[in-house]
Tab-separated table of C-alpha atoms in Angstrom:
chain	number	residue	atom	x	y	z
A	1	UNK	CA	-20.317	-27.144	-2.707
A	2	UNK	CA	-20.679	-30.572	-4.838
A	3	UNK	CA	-21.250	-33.594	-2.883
A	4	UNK	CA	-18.910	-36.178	-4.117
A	5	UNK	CA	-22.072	-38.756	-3.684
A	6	UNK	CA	-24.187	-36.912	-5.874
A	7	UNK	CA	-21.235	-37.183	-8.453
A	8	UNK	CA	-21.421	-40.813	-8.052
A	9	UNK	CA	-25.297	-40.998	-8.345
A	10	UNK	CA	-24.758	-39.020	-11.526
A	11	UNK	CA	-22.401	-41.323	-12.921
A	12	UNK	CA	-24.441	-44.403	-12.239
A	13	UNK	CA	-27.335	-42.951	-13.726
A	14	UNK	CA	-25.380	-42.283	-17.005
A	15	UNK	CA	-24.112	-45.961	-16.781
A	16	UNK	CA	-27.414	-47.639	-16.547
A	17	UNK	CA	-29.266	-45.166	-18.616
A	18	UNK	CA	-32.327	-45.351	-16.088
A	19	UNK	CA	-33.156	-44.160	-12.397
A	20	UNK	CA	-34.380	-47.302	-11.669
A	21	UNK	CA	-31.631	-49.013	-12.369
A	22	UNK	CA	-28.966	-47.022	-11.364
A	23	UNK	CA	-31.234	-47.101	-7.489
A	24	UNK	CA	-31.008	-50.908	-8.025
A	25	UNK	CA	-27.334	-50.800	-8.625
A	26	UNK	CA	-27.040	-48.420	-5.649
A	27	UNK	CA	-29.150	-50.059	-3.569
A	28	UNK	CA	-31.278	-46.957	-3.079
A	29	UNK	CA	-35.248	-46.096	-4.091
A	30	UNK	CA	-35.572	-44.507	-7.279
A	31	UNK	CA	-36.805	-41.444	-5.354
A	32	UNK	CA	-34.019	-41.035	-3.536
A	33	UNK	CA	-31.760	-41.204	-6.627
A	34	UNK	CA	-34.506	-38.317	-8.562
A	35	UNK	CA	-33.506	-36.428	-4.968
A	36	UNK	CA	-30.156	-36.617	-5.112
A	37	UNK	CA	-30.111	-35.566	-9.003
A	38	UNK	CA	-32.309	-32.561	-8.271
A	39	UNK	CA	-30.238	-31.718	-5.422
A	40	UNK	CA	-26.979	-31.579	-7.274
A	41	UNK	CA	-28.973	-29.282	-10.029
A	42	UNK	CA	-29.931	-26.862	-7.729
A	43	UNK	CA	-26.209	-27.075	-6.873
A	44	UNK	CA	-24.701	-26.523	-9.712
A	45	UNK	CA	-27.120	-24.252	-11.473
A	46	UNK	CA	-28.011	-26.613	-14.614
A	47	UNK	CA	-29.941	-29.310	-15.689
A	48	UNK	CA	-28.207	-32.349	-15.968
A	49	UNK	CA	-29.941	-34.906	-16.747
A	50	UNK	CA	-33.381	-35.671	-19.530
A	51	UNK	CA	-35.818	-38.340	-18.591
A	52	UNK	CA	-38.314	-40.127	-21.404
A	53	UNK	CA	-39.696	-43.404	-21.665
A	54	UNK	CA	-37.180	-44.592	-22.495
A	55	UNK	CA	-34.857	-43.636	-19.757
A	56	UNK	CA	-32.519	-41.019	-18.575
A	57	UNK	CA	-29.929	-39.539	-20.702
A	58	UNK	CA	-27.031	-36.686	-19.707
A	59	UNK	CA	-27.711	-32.829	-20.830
A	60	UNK	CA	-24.582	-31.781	-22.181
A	61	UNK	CA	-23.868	-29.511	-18.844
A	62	UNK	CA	-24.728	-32.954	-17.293
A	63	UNK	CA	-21.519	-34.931	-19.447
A	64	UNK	CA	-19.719	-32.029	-18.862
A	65	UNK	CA	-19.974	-32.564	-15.280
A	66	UNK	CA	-19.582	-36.670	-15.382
A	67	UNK	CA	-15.614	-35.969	-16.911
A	68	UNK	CA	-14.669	-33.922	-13.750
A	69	UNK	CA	-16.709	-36.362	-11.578
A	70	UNK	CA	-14.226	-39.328	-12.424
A	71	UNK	CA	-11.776	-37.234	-12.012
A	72	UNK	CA	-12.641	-36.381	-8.740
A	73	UNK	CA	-13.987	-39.701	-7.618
A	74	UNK	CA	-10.607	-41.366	-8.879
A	75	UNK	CA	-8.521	-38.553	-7.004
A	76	UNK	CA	-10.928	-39.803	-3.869
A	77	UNK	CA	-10.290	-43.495	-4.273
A	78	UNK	CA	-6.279	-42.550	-4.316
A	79	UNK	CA	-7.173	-40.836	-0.933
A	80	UNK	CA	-8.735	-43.913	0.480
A	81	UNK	CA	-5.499	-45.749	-1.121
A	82	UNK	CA	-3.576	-43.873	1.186
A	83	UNK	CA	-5.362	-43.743	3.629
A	84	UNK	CA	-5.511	-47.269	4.094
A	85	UNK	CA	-1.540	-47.956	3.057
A	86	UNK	CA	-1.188	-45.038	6.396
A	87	UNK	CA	-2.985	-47.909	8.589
A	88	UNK	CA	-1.247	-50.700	6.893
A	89	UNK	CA	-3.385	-52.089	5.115
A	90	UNK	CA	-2.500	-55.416	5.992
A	91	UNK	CA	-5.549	-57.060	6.456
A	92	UNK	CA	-9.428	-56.863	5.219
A	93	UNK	CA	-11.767	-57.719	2.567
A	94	UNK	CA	-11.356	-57.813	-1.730
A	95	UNK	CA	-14.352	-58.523	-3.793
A	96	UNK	CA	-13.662	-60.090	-7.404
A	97	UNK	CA	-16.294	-60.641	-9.893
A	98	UNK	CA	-14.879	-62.867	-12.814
A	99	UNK	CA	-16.651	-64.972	-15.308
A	100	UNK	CA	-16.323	-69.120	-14.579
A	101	UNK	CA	-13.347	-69.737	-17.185
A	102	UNK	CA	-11.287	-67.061	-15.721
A	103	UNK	CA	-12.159	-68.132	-11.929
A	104	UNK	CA	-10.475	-71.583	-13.316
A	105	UNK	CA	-7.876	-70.002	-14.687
A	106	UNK	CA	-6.516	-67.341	-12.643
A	107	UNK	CA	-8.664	-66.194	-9.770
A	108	UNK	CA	-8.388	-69.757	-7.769
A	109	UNK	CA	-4.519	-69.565	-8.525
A	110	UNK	CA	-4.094	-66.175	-7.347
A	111	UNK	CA	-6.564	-66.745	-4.057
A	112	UNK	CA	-4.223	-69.798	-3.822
A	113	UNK	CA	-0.779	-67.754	-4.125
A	114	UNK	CA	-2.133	-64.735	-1.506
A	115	UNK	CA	-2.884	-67.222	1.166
A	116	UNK	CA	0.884	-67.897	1.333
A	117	UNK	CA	1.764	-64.319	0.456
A	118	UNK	CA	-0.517	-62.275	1.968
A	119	UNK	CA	-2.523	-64.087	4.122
A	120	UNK	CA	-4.118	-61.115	6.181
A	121	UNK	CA	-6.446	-60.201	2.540
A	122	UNK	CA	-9.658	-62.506	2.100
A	123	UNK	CA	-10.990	-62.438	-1.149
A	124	UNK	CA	-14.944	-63.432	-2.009
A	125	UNK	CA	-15.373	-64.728	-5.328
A	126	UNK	CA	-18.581	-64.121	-7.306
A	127	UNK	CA	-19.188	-65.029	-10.582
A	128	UNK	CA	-20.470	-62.596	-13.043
A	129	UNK	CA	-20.176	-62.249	-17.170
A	130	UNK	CA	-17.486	-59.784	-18.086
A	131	UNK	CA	-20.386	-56.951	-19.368
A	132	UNK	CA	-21.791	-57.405	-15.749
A	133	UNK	CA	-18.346	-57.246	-13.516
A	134	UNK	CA	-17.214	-53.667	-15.026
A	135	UNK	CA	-20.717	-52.212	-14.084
A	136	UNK	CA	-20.223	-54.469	-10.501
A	137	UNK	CA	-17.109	-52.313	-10.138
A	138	UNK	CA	-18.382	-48.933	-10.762
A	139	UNK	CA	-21.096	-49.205	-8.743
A	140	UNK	CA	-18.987	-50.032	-6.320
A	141	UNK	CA	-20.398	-53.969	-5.452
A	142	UNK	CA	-17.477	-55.368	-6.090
A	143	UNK	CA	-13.402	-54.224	-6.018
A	144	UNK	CA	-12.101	-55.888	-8.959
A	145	UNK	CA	-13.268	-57.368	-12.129
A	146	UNK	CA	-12.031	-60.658	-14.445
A	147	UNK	CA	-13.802	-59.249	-17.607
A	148	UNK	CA	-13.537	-59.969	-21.245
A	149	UNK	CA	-13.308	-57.220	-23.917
A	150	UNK	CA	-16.234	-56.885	-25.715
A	151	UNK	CA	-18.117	-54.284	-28.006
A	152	UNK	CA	-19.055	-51.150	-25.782
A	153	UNK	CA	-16.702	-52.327	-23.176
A	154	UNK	CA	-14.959	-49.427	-21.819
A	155	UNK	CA	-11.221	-48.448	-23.408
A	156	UNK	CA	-7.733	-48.334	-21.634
A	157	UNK	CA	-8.556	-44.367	-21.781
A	158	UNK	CA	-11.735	-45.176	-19.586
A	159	UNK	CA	-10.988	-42.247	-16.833
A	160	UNK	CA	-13.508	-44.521	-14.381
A	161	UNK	CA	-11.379	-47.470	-14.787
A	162	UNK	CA	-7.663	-48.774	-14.270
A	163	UNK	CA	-6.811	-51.985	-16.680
A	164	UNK	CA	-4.560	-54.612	-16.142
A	165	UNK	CA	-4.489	-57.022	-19.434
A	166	UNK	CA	-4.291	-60.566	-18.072
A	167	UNK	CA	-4.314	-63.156	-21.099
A	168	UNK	CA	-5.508	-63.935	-24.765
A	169	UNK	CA	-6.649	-67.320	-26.043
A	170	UNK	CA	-8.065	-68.397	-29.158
A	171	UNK	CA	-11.121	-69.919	-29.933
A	172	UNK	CA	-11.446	-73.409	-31.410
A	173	UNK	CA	-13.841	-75.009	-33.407
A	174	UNK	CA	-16.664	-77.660	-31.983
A	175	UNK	CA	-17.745	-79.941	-34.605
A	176	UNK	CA	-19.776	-83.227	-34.428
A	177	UNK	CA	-18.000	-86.118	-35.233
A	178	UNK	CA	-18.801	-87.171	-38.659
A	179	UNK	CA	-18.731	-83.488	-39.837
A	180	UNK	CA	-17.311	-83.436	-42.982
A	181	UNK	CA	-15.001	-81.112	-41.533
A	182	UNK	CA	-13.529	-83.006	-38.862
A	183	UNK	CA	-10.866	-85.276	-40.812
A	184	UNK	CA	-8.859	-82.195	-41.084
A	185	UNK	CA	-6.285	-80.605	-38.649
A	186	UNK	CA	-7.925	-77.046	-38.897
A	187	UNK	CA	-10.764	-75.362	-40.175
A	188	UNK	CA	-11.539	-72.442	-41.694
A	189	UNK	CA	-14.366	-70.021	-40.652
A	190	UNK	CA	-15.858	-69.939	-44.324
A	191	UNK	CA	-16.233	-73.012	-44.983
A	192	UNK	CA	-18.838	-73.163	-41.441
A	193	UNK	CA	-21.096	-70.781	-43.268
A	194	UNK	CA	-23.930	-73.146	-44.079
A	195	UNK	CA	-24.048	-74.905	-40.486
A	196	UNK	CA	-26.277	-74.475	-37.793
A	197	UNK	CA	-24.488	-72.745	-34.479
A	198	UNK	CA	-24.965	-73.177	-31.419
A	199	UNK	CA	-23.616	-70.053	-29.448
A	200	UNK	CA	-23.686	-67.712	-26.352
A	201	UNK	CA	-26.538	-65.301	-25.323
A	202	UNK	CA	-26.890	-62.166	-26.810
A	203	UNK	CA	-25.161	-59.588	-24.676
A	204	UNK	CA	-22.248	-62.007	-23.464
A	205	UNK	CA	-19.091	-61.208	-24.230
A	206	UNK	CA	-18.405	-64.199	-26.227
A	207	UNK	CA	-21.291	-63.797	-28.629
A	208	UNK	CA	-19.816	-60.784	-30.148
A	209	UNK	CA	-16.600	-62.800	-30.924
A	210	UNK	CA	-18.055	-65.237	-32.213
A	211	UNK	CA	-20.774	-63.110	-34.575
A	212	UNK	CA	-17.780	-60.406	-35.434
A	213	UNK	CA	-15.644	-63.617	-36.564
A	214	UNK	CA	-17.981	-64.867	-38.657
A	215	UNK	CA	-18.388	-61.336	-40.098
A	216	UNK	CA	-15.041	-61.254	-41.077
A	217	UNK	CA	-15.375	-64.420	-42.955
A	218	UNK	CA	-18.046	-63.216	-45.001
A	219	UNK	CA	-21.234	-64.381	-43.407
A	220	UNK	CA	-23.619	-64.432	-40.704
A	221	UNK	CA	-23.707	-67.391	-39.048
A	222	UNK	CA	-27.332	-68.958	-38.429
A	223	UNK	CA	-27.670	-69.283	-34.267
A	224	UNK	CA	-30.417	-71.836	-33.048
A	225	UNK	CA	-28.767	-72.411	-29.683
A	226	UNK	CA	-27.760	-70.771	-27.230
A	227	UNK	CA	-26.261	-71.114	-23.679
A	228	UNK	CA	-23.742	-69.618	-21.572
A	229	UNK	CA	-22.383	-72.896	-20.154
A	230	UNK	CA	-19.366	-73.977	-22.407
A	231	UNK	CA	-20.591	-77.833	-21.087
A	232	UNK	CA	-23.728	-77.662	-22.669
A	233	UNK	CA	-22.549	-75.960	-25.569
A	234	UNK	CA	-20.483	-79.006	-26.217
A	235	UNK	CA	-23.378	-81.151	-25.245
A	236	UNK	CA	-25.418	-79.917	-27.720
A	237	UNK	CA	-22.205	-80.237	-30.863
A	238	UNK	CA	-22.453	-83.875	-29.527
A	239	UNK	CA	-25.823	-84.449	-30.297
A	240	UNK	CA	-25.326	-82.586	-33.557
A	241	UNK	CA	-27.068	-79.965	-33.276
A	242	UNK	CA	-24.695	-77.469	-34.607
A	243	UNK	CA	-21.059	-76.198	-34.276
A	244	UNK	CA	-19.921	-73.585	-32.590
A	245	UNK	CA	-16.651	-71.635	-31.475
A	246	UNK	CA	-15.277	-72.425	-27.743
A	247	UNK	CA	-12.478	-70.401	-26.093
A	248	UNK	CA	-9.371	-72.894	-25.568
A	249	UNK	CA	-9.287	-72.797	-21.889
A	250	UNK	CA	-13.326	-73.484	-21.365
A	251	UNK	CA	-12.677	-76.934	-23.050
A	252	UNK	CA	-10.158	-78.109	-20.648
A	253	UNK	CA	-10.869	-81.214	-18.662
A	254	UNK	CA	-14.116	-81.466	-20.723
A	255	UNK	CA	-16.018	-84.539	-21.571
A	256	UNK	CA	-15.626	-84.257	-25.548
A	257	UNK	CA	-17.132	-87.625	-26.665
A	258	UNK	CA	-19.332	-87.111	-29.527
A	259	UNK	CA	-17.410	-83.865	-30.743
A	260	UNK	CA	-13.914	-82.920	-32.851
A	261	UNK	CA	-12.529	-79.839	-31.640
A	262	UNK	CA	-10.564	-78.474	-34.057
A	263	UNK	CA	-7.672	-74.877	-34.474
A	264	UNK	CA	-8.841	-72.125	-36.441
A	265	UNK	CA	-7.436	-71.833	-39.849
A	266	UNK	CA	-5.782	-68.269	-40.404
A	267	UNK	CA	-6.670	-65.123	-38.008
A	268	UNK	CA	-8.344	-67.369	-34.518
A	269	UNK	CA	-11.370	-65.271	-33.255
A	270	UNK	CA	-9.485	-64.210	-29.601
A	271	UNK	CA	-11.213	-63.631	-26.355
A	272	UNK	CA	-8.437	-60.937	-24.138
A	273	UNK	CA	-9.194	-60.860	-20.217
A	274	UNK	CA	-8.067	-58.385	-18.245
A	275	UNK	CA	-8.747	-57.320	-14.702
A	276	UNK	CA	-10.036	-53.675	-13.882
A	277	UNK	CA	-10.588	-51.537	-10.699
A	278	UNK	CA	-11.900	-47.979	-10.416
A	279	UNK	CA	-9.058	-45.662	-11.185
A	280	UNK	CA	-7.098	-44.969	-8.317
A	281	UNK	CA	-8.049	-48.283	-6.641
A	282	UNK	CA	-4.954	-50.084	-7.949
A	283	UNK	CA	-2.639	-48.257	-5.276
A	284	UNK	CA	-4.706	-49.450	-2.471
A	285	UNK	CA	-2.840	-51.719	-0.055
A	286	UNK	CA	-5.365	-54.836	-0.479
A	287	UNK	CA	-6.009	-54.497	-4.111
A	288	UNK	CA	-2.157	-53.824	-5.581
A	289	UNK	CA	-1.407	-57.478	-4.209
A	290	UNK	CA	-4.605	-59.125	-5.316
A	291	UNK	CA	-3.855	-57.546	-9.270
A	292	UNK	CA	-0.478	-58.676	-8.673
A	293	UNK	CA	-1.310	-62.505	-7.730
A	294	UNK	CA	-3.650	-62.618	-10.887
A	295	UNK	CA	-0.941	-61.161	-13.289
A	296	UNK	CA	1.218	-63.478	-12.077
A	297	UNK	CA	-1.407	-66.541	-12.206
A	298	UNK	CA	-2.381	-65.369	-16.048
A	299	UNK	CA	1.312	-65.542	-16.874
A	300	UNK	CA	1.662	-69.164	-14.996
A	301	UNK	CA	-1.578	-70.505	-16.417
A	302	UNK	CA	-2.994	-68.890	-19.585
């Protein structure tokens, strides 16, 4: 017999590529997780996973057993769903993990609409990039994520995940004043090719917008900054050290002295949020209304 919490070691393992970091994500010892592994080979009769320096990588007997372990662990959060919908579910605990712009911009409304609606369900905030809150979720830290598509960020098809598409906005230019480009109502991505950027980390979600928009205007943009505060991204446009691309929502309320922020001309780079749970997880009694209140927020707000 499979243990279903083998199935979930094995998945986190394939998420995180290492022992050691799936035990981190677990909050187990690395031996502990290489236990559990061997166990579930001895149970199963194969070898399921390789380990080499450079981490731990799925057999093909071990991917063949990760696509009936999200089935199953799906099929096991609907139980729980139940469950918990049998004992009302009225009140208890959601987790969301969201990214600082989409706290802003949805979360706080939606905490803000429950406590009139649904006042039993307390919901703890923590603030995590949209890469980070999908793993947050599958690992089971968190119950929903605010997260930002990215490159590598898992599909609609995702059998781990359940998606609920919350917004789009466009991105707008940051110039310095007294950019040549600044007179104008709009600017085109091209004509940026020879400036300095300032930009987001590699590995946030907004990097890859703004290095695949760039791409698609026929260069690659020269980064010499880099923060994941929007505020000191602007900060540092002001003191001319570069432009940069800024989702729409980020720069409201912002001090913009010193800057010109200006629409996209043509095709705007676009950043899409959506909120995700583990599949099965959106029928549970606590989560359906906390997906609900940030639909509804995204559609107010956004």
């Amino acid at each position: 017999m499979i243990e279903a919490r083998r199935l979930h070691i094995l998945r986190a393992v394939a998420d995180h590529r290492t022992v050691t970091a799936a035990a981190a994500a677990l909050y187990l010892t690395p031996s502990a997780v290489s236990q559990q592994l061997a166990a579930l080979e001895q149970e199963t009769g194969h070898r399921l996973v390789d380990r080499s320096a450079r981490g731990a990588r799925l057999t093909p007997a071990g991917e063949i057993l990760l696509s009936h372990a999200n089935a199953v662990l799906a099929q096991l959060e609907r139980a729980e769903s139940a469950l918990a919908a049998y004992s009302s579910g009225e009140a208890g605990t959601v987790t969301v993990a969201a990214f600082a712009t989409g706290i802003g911009l949805v979360v706080a409304p939606a905490l803000r609409a429950l406590a009139g609606t649904a006042p039993g369900i307390r919901v703890l905030v923590r603030d995590a990039e949209g890469d980070e809150s999908l793993l947050m979720v599958l690992d089971r830290q968190v119950d929903v994520a605010v997260a930002v598509e990215y490159r590598g960020a898992p599909g609609e098809d995702d059998a781990r995940l359940t998606r609920v598409p919350l917004y789009a906005e466009p991105f707008d230019a940051v110039l310095p004043t007294g950019h040549p480009l600044a007179p104008g109502e709009k600017v085109a991505l091209a004509d940026l090719a020879k400036d300095t950027w300032i930009g987001q980390s590699t590995g946030n979600p907004c990097h890859d917008v703004t290095v695949l928009a760039c791409e698609y205007a026929g260069f690659a943009l020269r980064l010499e900054h880099s923060s994941d505060d929007f505020r000191a991204v602007v900060a540092l446009a002001a003191a001319g050290a570069g432009v940069a691309l800024v989702p729409r929502s980020a720069l409201r309320g912002m001090e913009l002295t010193g800057v010109e922020v200006r629409p996209i001309d043509g095709v705007a780079p676009t950043r899409r949020v959506f909120a995700a749970v583990r599949r099965g997880a959106e029928e549970h009694p606590l989560i359906s209304p906390v997906l609900s209140a940030l639909r509804t927020a995204s559609e107010s707000g956004a």
